[in-house]
Coordinates of C-alpha atoms in Angstrom, one line a residue:
M1 CA 0.2 -0.1 -0.2
K2 CA 1.1 3.3 -0.7
E3 CA 2.4 5.8 2.0
G4 CA -0.7 7.9 3.2
K5 CA -3.2 6.1 1.7
Q6 CA -6.5 4.5 3.7
V7 CA -8.3 2.5 1.2
R8 CA -6.4 1.2 -2.4
I9 CA -8.4 2.7 -5.4
S10 CA -7.5 0.8 -8.3
Q11 CA -8.7 4.0 -11.5
C12 CA -10.2 1.5 -14.6
M13 CA -11.5 3.4 -17.5
I14 CA -12.3 1.6 -20.9
V15 CA -10.8 4.0 -24.4
R16 CA -10.9 4.3 -27.6
N17 CA -9.5 6.8 -29.4
E18 CA -9.1 9.1 -26.4
E19 CA -6.3 11.2 -26.9
K20 CA -8.0 14.0 -26.1
N21 CA -9.1 13.2 -23.2
I22 CA -6.7 10.3 -21.4
E23 CA -4.1 12.5 -20.2
R24 CA -6.6 14.6 -17.5
A25 CA -8.4 11.2 -17.1
L26 CA -5.1 10.1 -15.6
S27 CA -4.0 13.7 -14.3
W28 CA -6.4 14.0 -11.5
G29 CA -6.4 10.9 -9.3
K30 CA -3.4 9.9 -10.2
S31 CA -2.1 11.6 -6.2
V32 CA -4.4 9.7 -4.8
M33 CA -4.4 6.4 -6.9
W34 CA -2.9 3.2 -5.9
E35 CA -2.9 2.1 -9.5
Q36 CA -4.9 3.2 -12.9
I37 CA -5.8 0.2 -15.4
V38 CA -6.3 1.6 -19.7
V39 CA -8.5 -1.2 -21.4
D40 CA -8.1 0.1 -25.0
T41 CA -10.4 -1.0 -27.2
G42 CA -8.8 -0.9 -30.2
S43 CA -7.4 2.8 -30.5
T44 CA -6.2 4.2 -33.7
D45 CA -4.5 7.6 -32.1
Q46 CA -2.5 8.3 -29.3
T47 CA -4.3 6.9 -26.9
V48 CA -2.5 4.3 -25.6
K49 CA 0.9 6.2 -26.0
L50 CA -0.2 8.8 -23.7
A51 CA -1.3 6.8 -21.2
G52 CA 1.6 4.6 -21.2
Q53 CA 4.1 8.4 -21.0
M54 CA 1.3 9.0 -17.8
G55 CA 2.1 5.1 -16.2
A56 CA -1.0 3.5 -16.6
K57 CA -1.3 -0.2 -16.4
V58 CA -2.6 -0.8 -20.2
F59 CA -4.1 -3.7 -21.0
F60 CA -6.2 -4.6 -24.6
F61 CA -10.0 -5.6 -25.1
P62 CA -11.8 -6.2 -28.3
W63 CA -14.8 -4.3 -28.8
T64 CA -17.6 -6.7 -29.4
D65 CA -20.7 -4.2 -28.9
D66 CA -20.8 -4.5 -25.2
F67 CA -19.7 -2.3 -22.6
A68 CA -20.5 -4.3 -19.8
A69 CA -18.2 -7.0 -21.5
A70 CA -14.9 -4.4 -21.9
K71 CA -15.5 -3.2 -18.1
N72 CA -16.0 -5.8 -16.3
Y73 CA -12.7 -7.3 -18.1
A74 CA -11.0 -3.6 -16.6
I75 CA -12.3 -4.8 -12.9
E76 CA -10.9 -8.3 -13.8
Q77 CA -7.0 -6.6 -13.8
A78 CA -7.3 -4.6 -10.4
Q79 CA -6.0 -5.5 -7.4
G80 CA -6.7 -2.5 -5.3
D81 CA -10.0 -3.4 -2.8
W82 CA -11.9 0.0 -4.2
I83 CA -12.2 0.1 -8.0
A84 CA -13.4 4.2 -9.6
F85 CA -14.7 3.2 -12.9
L86 CA -15.0 6.8 -15.1
D87 CA -15.2 7.6 -18.7
A88 CA -12.2 9.4 -20.3
D89 CA -14.1 12.3 -20.9
E90 CA -14.8 13.0 -16.9
Y91 CA -12.8 13.9 -14.0
M92 CA -13.2 15.3 -10.6
V93 CA -11.9 17.9 -8.8
L94 CA -9.2 18.3 -7.5
E95 CA -10.7 19.0 -3.6
D96 CA -13.2 16.6 -3.9
A97 CA -10.4 13.5 -5.2
K98 CA -8.1 14.7 -2.3
K99 CA -11.2 13.4 0.5
L100 CA -11.8 10.2 -1.8
A101 CA -9.3 8.2 0.1
R102 CA -10.9 9.2 3.8
I103 CA -14.3 8.5 2.5
L104 CA -13.7 4.9 1.1
D105 CA -12.3 4.0 4.3
E106 CA -15.8 5.2 6.3
V107 CA -18.6 4.3 4.2
E108 CA -16.2 0.3 4.1
E109 CA -16.1 1.1 7.6
K110 CA -20.0 1.3 8.4
G111 CA -20.1 -1.6 5.2
F112 CA -21.5 -0.1 2.9
E113 CA -19.5 -1.6 -0.6
G114 CA -20.4 1.8 -2.9
I115 CA -21.1 5.4 -2.8
S116 CA -23.5 7.5 -5.1
T117 CA -22.3 10.3 -5.8
G118 CA -23.1 13.4 -8.0
W119 CA -23.2 13.9 -11.4
Q120 CA -22.7 17.5 -13.3
Q121 CA -23.1 17.2 -17.1
L122 CA -21.3 20.3 -18.9
D123 CA -21.7 22.1 -22.4
E124 CA -19.7 23.0 -24.4
K125 CA -19.2 26.2 -22.1
G126 CA -17.9 24.0 -19.1
Q127 CA -21.3 24.6 -17.4
I128 CA -23.8 22.5 -15.8
F129 CA -26.5 22.0 -17.9
A130 CA -28.0 18.7 -15.5
S131 CA -27.2 17.1 -13.0
G132 CA -27.9 13.3 -11.5
T133 CA -26.0 10.9 -9.2
Q134 CA -24.0 8.1 -10.6
I135 CA -22.7 4.9 -8.9
R136 CA -19.2 4.6 -9.9
F137 CA -16.9 4.2 -6.7
F138 CA -17.5 1.0 -5.7
R139 CA -15.1 -2.3 -3.6
N140 CA -13.3 -4.8 -6.2
L141 CA -15.2 -8.2 -4.6
P142 CA -15.7 -10.9 -7.3
D143 CA -19.5 -10.5 -8.0
I144 CA -19.7 -7.0 -8.6
R145 CA -20.4 -6.2 -11.8
Y146 CA -21.8 -4.5 -14.6
R147 CA -24.8 -5.8 -17.3
R148 CA -26.0 -4.8 -20.2
R149 CA -24.2 -3.8 -23.6
I150 CA -25.2 0.5 -22.4
H151 CA -25.8 1.8 -20.1
E152 CA -24.1 -0.5 -17.9
Q153 CA -25.3 -0.4 -14.4
L154 CA -23.7 -2.4 -11.6
E155 CA -25.3 -6.0 -10.0
S156 CA -24.1 -8.5 -7.8
R157 CA -23.8 -11.7 -9.8
A158 CA -24.8 -13.0 -6.5
G159 CA -28.8 -11.8 -7.0
R160 CA -28.4 -10.0 -3.3
E161 CA -29.2 -5.9 -3.0
L162 CA -25.7 -4.0 -3.2
K163 CA -25.4 -1.4 0.1
I164 CA -25.3 2.0 -1.1
G165 CA -23.4 5.4 0.2
D166 CA -24.9 8.7 -0.2
V167 CA -21.8 10.7 -0.6
A168 CA -23.5 12.7 -3.4
A169 CA -23.3 16.5 -1.4
S170 CA -19.5 16.0 -0.7
L171 CA -18.6 14.5 -4.6
S172 CA -19.1 15.2 -7.5
I173 CA -18.4 14.0 -11.0
F174 CA -18.1 15.8 -13.8
H175 CA -18.8 14.8 -17.5
T176 CA -18.0 16.7 -20.7
G177 CA -18.3 13.8 -23.2
Y178 CA -21.6 14.7 -25.7
Q179 CA -20.1 18.4 -27.1
G180 CA -19.8 18.7 -31.0
E181 CA -19.4 16.2 -33.1
A182 CA -18.2 13.4 -30.6
G183 CA -21.4 13.4 -29.6
K184 CA -23.0 13.2 -33.1
A185 CA -21.5 9.9 -32.6
K186 CA -21.8 8.6 -29.9
G187 CA -25.8 9.1 -30.3
T188 CA -25.6 6.4 -34.0
R189 CA -23.5 3.6 -31.5
N190 CA -26.4 4.6 -29.0
R191 CA -28.6 3.3 -30.4
R192 CA -27.8 0.4 -32.7
L193 CA -26.5 -0.9 -28.8
I194 CA -29.9 -0.5 -27.2
L195 CA -32.3 -1.2 -30.3
E196 CA -29.7 -4.9 -29.4
E197 CA -30.5 -4.8 -26.5
L198 CA -34.3 -4.0 -27.1
K199 CA -34.6 -6.9 -29.0
G200 CA -33.2 -9.7 -26.3
N201 CA -36.0 -8.0 -23.8
P202 CA -38.1 -6.2 -25.7
R203 CA -39.6 -5.0 -22.7
D204 CA -36.9 -3.5 -20.9
Y205 CA -38.4 -0.1 -20.1
E206 CA -35.2 1.8 -19.3
M207 CA -33.3 0.9 -22.1
M208 CA -36.8 2.4 -24.8
G209 CA -36.7 5.7 -22.1
Y210 CA -32.1 5.2 -23.4
M211 CA -33.6 5.3 -27.0
G212 CA -36.0 8.4 -25.8
D213 CA -33.4 10.3 -24.9
E214 CA -32.2 9.9 -28.0
C215 CA -33.9 10.8 -30.6
L216 CA -34.7 13.8 -28.1
G217 CA -30.9 14.8 -28.5
D218 CA -31.2 14.9 -32.5
G219 CA -34.2 16.8 -32.3
E220 CA -36.9 13.8 -33.2
Q221 CA -39.9 14.5 -31.0
A222 CA -42.4 12.5 -31.8
E223 CA -40.7 10.2 -32.3
A224 CA -39.2 10.2 -28.8
E225 CA -42.7 11.1 -27.1
Q226 CA -43.6 7.5 -28.7
W227 CA -40.7 6.0 -27.1
Y228 CA -41.1 7.6 -24.1
R229 CA -44.9 6.6 -23.4
R230 CA -43.7 2.8 -24.2
A231 CA -41.3 3.3 -21.7
V232 CA -44.1 4.3 -19.7
E233 CA -46.5 1.1 -20.5
A234 CA -44.0 -1.0 -20.4
M235 CA -43.1 0.0 -16.4
P236 CA -44.7 -2.2 -13.0
S237 CA -47.0 -1.2 -11.3
Q238 CA -45.1 -0.1 -8.4
L239 CA -41.0 1.2 -9.0
P240 CA -37.8 2.0 -6.6
E241 CA -39.0 5.7 -5.0
A242 CA -35.5 6.6 -6.6
D243 CA -35.8 5.1 -9.6
Q244 CA -33.8 8.2 -11.2
R245 CA -34.2 6.4 -14.9
S246 CA -37.7 6.6 -15.5
A247 CA -38.2 9.4 -13.8
V248 CA -35.8 10.8 -16.9
T249 CA -38.7 9.2 -19.6
Y250 CA -41.4 10.7 -17.3
S251 CA -39.8 13.9 -17.3
R252 CA -38.5 14.6 -20.9
L253 CA -42.2 13.4 -22.0
L254 CA -44.0 15.8 -19.9
M255 CA -41.3 18.4 -21.2
I256 CA -42.6 18.0 -24.6
L257 CA -46.4 16.9 -23.8
A258 CA -46.1 20.9 -22.2
E259 CA -43.2 22.4 -25.1
K260 CA -46.4 21.6 -28.3
E261 CA -47.2 24.6 -30.1
E262 CA -51.0 23.5 -29.4
A263 CA -49.4 22.3 -26.1
S264 CA -53.1 19.9 -24.5
R265 CA -53.2 21.1 -20.6
E266 CA -55.8 17.5 -20.5
A267 CA -52.6 15.6 -22.0
V268 CA -49.5 17.6 -19.6
E269 CA -52.3 17.0 -16.3
E270 CA -53.1 13.3 -17.9
V271 CA -49.1 12.8 -17.7
Y272 CA -48.5 14.7 -13.8
Q273 CA -51.4 13.0 -12.4
R274 CA -49.6 9.5 -13.7
A275 CA -45.8 10.0 -12.9
S276 CA -46.9 11.4 -9.8
A277 CA -48.3 8.7 -8.7
H278 CA -45.6 6.2 -9.6
L279 CA -43.2 8.7 -8.2
P280 CA -45.0 11.1 -5.7
K281 CA -41.3 11.9 -4.4
E282 CA -39.8 13.0 -7.8
A283 CA -40.2 17.1 -7.9
D284 CA -39.2 17.5 -11.8
F285 CA -42.6 16.8 -12.3
D286 CA -44.4 19.5 -10.3
Y287 CA -41.6 22.3 -12.5
I288 CA -42.7 21.4 -15.7
R289 CA -45.8 21.1 -14.3
G290 CA -45.3 24.7 -12.6
R291 CA -43.3 26.2 -16.0
F292 CA -46.4 24.9 -18.4
Y293 CA -48.6 27.1 -16.5
A294 CA -46.7 29.7 -16.3
S295 CA -46.6 30.0 -20.0
Q296 CA -49.9 29.3 -20.5
G297 CA -50.6 32.8 -18.6
Q298 CA -51.9 31.0 -15.5
P299 CA -49.6 31.9 -12.5
G300 CA -51.7 30.7 -10.2
E301 CA -51.7 27.6 -11.0
A302 CA -48.3 27.6 -12.1
L303 CA -47.5 29.4 -8.1
S304 CA -48.7 26.0 -7.0
G305 CA -47.4 23.6 -8.9
L306 CA -43.5 25.6 -8.5
E307 CA -43.9 25.6 -4.6
E308 CA -44.4 22.0 -4.5
A309 CA -42.0 21.2 -6.7
L310 CA -40.1 23.6 -4.3
R311 CA -41.3 20.9 -1.4
K312 CA -40.7 17.9 -3.1
L313 CA -36.7 19.2 -3.1
N314 CA -36.7 20.4 0.7
D315 CA -38.8 16.8 2.1
N316 CA -37.0 14.5 -0.1
G317 CA -33.7 16.0 -1.5
C318 CA -32.3 15.5 -4.7
T319 CA -30.1 12.1 -5.1
N320 CA -31.8 10.7 -7.5
R321 CA -34.2 12.2 -8.5
A322 CA -35.3 16.2 -9.6
M323 CA -32.7 16.4 -11.7
M324 CA -34.1 19.4 -14.0
L325 CA -34.8 21.4 -10.9
A326 CA -31.2 21.1 -8.6
A327 CA -30.0 22.5 -12.7
N328 CA -32.6 25.2 -12.9
L329 CA -33.4 26.2 -8.9
L330 CA -32.7 30.1 -10.1
D331 CA -34.9 29.2 -13.2
A332 CA -37.0 27.9 -10.9
Y333 CA -37.3 31.6 -7.8
E334 CA -37.5 33.9 -11.1
L335 CA -40.6 31.7 -12.3
L336 CA -41.9 32.0 -8.6
V337 CA -41.2 35.6 -7.8
L338 CA -43.3 36.3 -11.8
C339 CA -45.8 34.5 -10.4
S340 CA -46.6 35.4 -7.8
F341 CA -46.6 39.1 -8.9
E342 CA -49.0 38.2 -11.8
A343 CA -51.4 37.4 -9.4
G344 CA -51.5 39.0 -6.8
E345 CA -49.5 37.0 -3.8
R346 CA -47.1 40.2 -2.9
Q347 CA -46.1 38.8 0.0
K348 CA -44.6 35.9 -1.6
C349 CA -43.3 37.3 -4.2
V350 CA -40.8 40.2 -2.1
S351 CA -39.8 36.7 -0.3
Y352 CA -39.3 34.5 -3.2
A353 CA -37.2 37.4 -4.7
V354 CA -34.8 38.7 -1.5
A355 CA -34.9 34.7 -1.9
Y356 CA -33.3 35.1 -5.9
L357 CA -31.5 38.3 -6.0
Q358 CA -28.8 37.2 -2.7
H359 CA -28.0 34.9 -5.4
N360 CA -28.2 36.5 -8.5
P361 CA -28.6 40.9 -7.5
Y362 CA -28.7 41.5 -11.1
S363 CA -31.9 40.9 -12.6
M364 CA -33.7 43.2 -13.3
A365 CA -36.7 41.1 -14.0
V366 CA -36.8 40.3 -10.7
L367 CA -36.0 44.0 -9.0
S368 CA -38.5 45.1 -11.3
R369 CA -41.1 43.1 -9.6
L370 CA -40.3 43.1 -6.4
L371 CA -39.6 47.5 -6.2
L372 CA -43.5 47.4 -8.2
V373 CA -44.4 45.7 -5.1
L374 CA -42.2 47.5 -2.6
A375 CA -42.4 51.6 -4.1
P376 CA -45.4 51.5 -6.6
G377 CA -44.8 53.9 -9.3
G378 CA -48.2 55.9 -9.1
R379 CA -47.2 56.1 -5.3
V380 CA -46.1 59.4 -3.6
F381 CA -44.9 58.3 -0.5
P382 CA -43.1 60.6 2.2
P383 CA -38.8 60.4 2.9
E384 CA -39.7 58.8 6.3
E385 CA -40.4 55.7 4.1
G386 CA -37.9 56.1 1.0
R387 CA -35.6 55.8 3.8
R388 CA -36.3 52.1 5.1
I389 CA -37.4 51.0 1.3
L390 CA -34.0 52.4 0.6
E391 CA -32.4 50.6 4.3
F392 CA -34.4 47.6 2.3
F393 CA -32.3 47.3 -0.3
G394 CA -29.2 48.3 1.2
G395 CA -29.5 44.4 2.1
L396 CA -29.2 43.3 -0.8
Y397 CA -26.9 45.9 -2.4
D398 CA -23.2 47.0 -1.7
F399 CA -24.2 51.2 -2.4
S400 CA -21.0 51.5 -1.9
S401 CA -20.1 50.1 -5.7
P402 CA -21.7 52.1 -8.5
K403 CA -23.1 49.3 -10.3
D404 CA -24.9 47.9 -7.9
R405 CA -26.5 51.5 -6.5
L406 CA -27.1 52.6 -10.6
F407 CA -28.8 49.2 -11.3
L408 CA -30.6 50.0 -8.3
V409 CA -32.1 53.4 -9.6
R410 CA -31.9 52.5 -13.0
A411 CA -34.6 49.1 -12.5
A412 CA -36.7 51.5 -10.7
Q413 CA -36.4 54.0 -13.5
R414 CA -37.4 50.8 -15.9
A415 CA -40.4 49.9 -13.1
G416 CA -41.4 53.2 -13.3
C417 CA -41.2 53.7 -10.1
S418 CA -40.3 57.8 -10.0
S419 CA -41.0 58.5 -6.7
F420 CA -39.0 56.3 -5.0
E421 CA -36.4 56.7 -8.1
S422 CA -35.6 60.2 -7.6
Y423 CA -35.3 59.6 -3.9
A424 CA -33.0 56.7 -3.9
A425 CA -30.9 58.7 -6.7
G426 CA -31.1 61.2 -4.3
Q427 CA -30.0 59.9 -1.4
I428 CA -26.9 57.1 -2.8
L429 CA -26.0 58.7 -6.5
T430 CA -23.5 61.0 -6.7
P431 CA -23.7 64.1 -8.3
Q432 CA -21.9 62.9 -11.7
E433 CA -23.8 59.9 -12.2
R434 CA -27.5 61.1 -11.4
A435 CA -26.2 63.5 -14.9
G436 CA -25.4 60.9 -16.5
L437 CA -28.4 58.4 -16.2
R438 CA -30.3 62.2 -17.4
E439 CA -28.2 62.2 -20.1
A440 CA -29.1 58.3 -20.7
E441 CA -32.3 59.2 -20.0
A442 CA -32.5 62.1 -22.8
G443 CA -30.7 59.8 -25.5
Q444 CA -33.9 57.3 -24.9
R445 CA -36.7 59.0 -24.8
T446 CA -34.9 60.7 -28.4
G447 CA -34.8 57.2 -29.8
R448 CA -37.5 56.4 -28.8
E449 CA -39.1 59.5 -30.8
E450 CA -37.1 58.8 -34.0
T451 CA -38.4 55.6 -34.3
G452 CA -41.9 56.5 -33.4
R453 CA -41.8 53.9 -30.4

């Protein structure tokens, strides 16, 4: 055992033509892994050479259109106590990697055979667009192996249920693999392998859901809807309460129905009711439903749906559920602000706006609604009230910052809160800033007159 390691971790991966990713894939774990195993399935680039130069143990396995078979071969080469199985287009940040050995040592003492970590999918700009959980760290035991040729899953070949610990709050994996042309090539391969799986098990509702994902990713909405509906019909009457795959199937079917040009409330409600009965703790169903009613101009219904989504998220967390809501929480709060304002729920509007602005203070849409509640435009109020309102906003904005004080006054201007705008400008803006604001306003007015707007 290497010095400083509580447990011996074997990092395993299967690769093919990953010369762009292999160095990062091995670098992040170099200092914490006991060994690094790379199984090549037919690379024609520099992948094998680079992996060898970085000290990895390189093995070769002929590709047989079966991810589980290749991964299981890699596991058989490992000598460590635990397996870390990440793909070449995945990585952990160094801070998380340093915690890994300690966490595995702790969970092993508690009898866990694997851990569930966060899994963040990154777009081409490096921004998270989807979140979930994955089991990529597990004990190196003879009966723990992968099954299925694609979208493979860990199982005990002895038929027992694996004991998995949840450390998603402490560790995350970042995935970049579905970007650009690489993503398109993988999509073509995935469809072929999914269809092969369905030949052997035509009632595999998980594979049907994955096929729906492939169609949706390629813009084939009608085909995706058909596959998702087939998956729903094939589901058993009872599902595990944290069935992430089935939750995604229902969520994406709801999204397709909600985003149709002539969306049907009846169709959305029918699937929503069925989904909620099947997976009652899943917050994403209510989030999508809330967004749907917001798009239909029904703020009261939207507010109800969004609040129910937040309640479920708070009560049940986001481990293996609430992938969409967890990744779009600010969007949900912005909708809550707008819908509560439109529904006349003044106190809720204030509460949700404050919660939002504490994380993103520069949303003109949110701040404008808050101003319209606290300092409506047609109302003239005494200086004492203006002072109280300004003190309230002093808890959200730094008035020593020119950006913050100008943003607040401009928001009041755009919202038509003229009385508060005048008071705030006189209290927190410098003479030069007030002059600049007047010049900008005059320029905008001239522009509107010239364009007839």
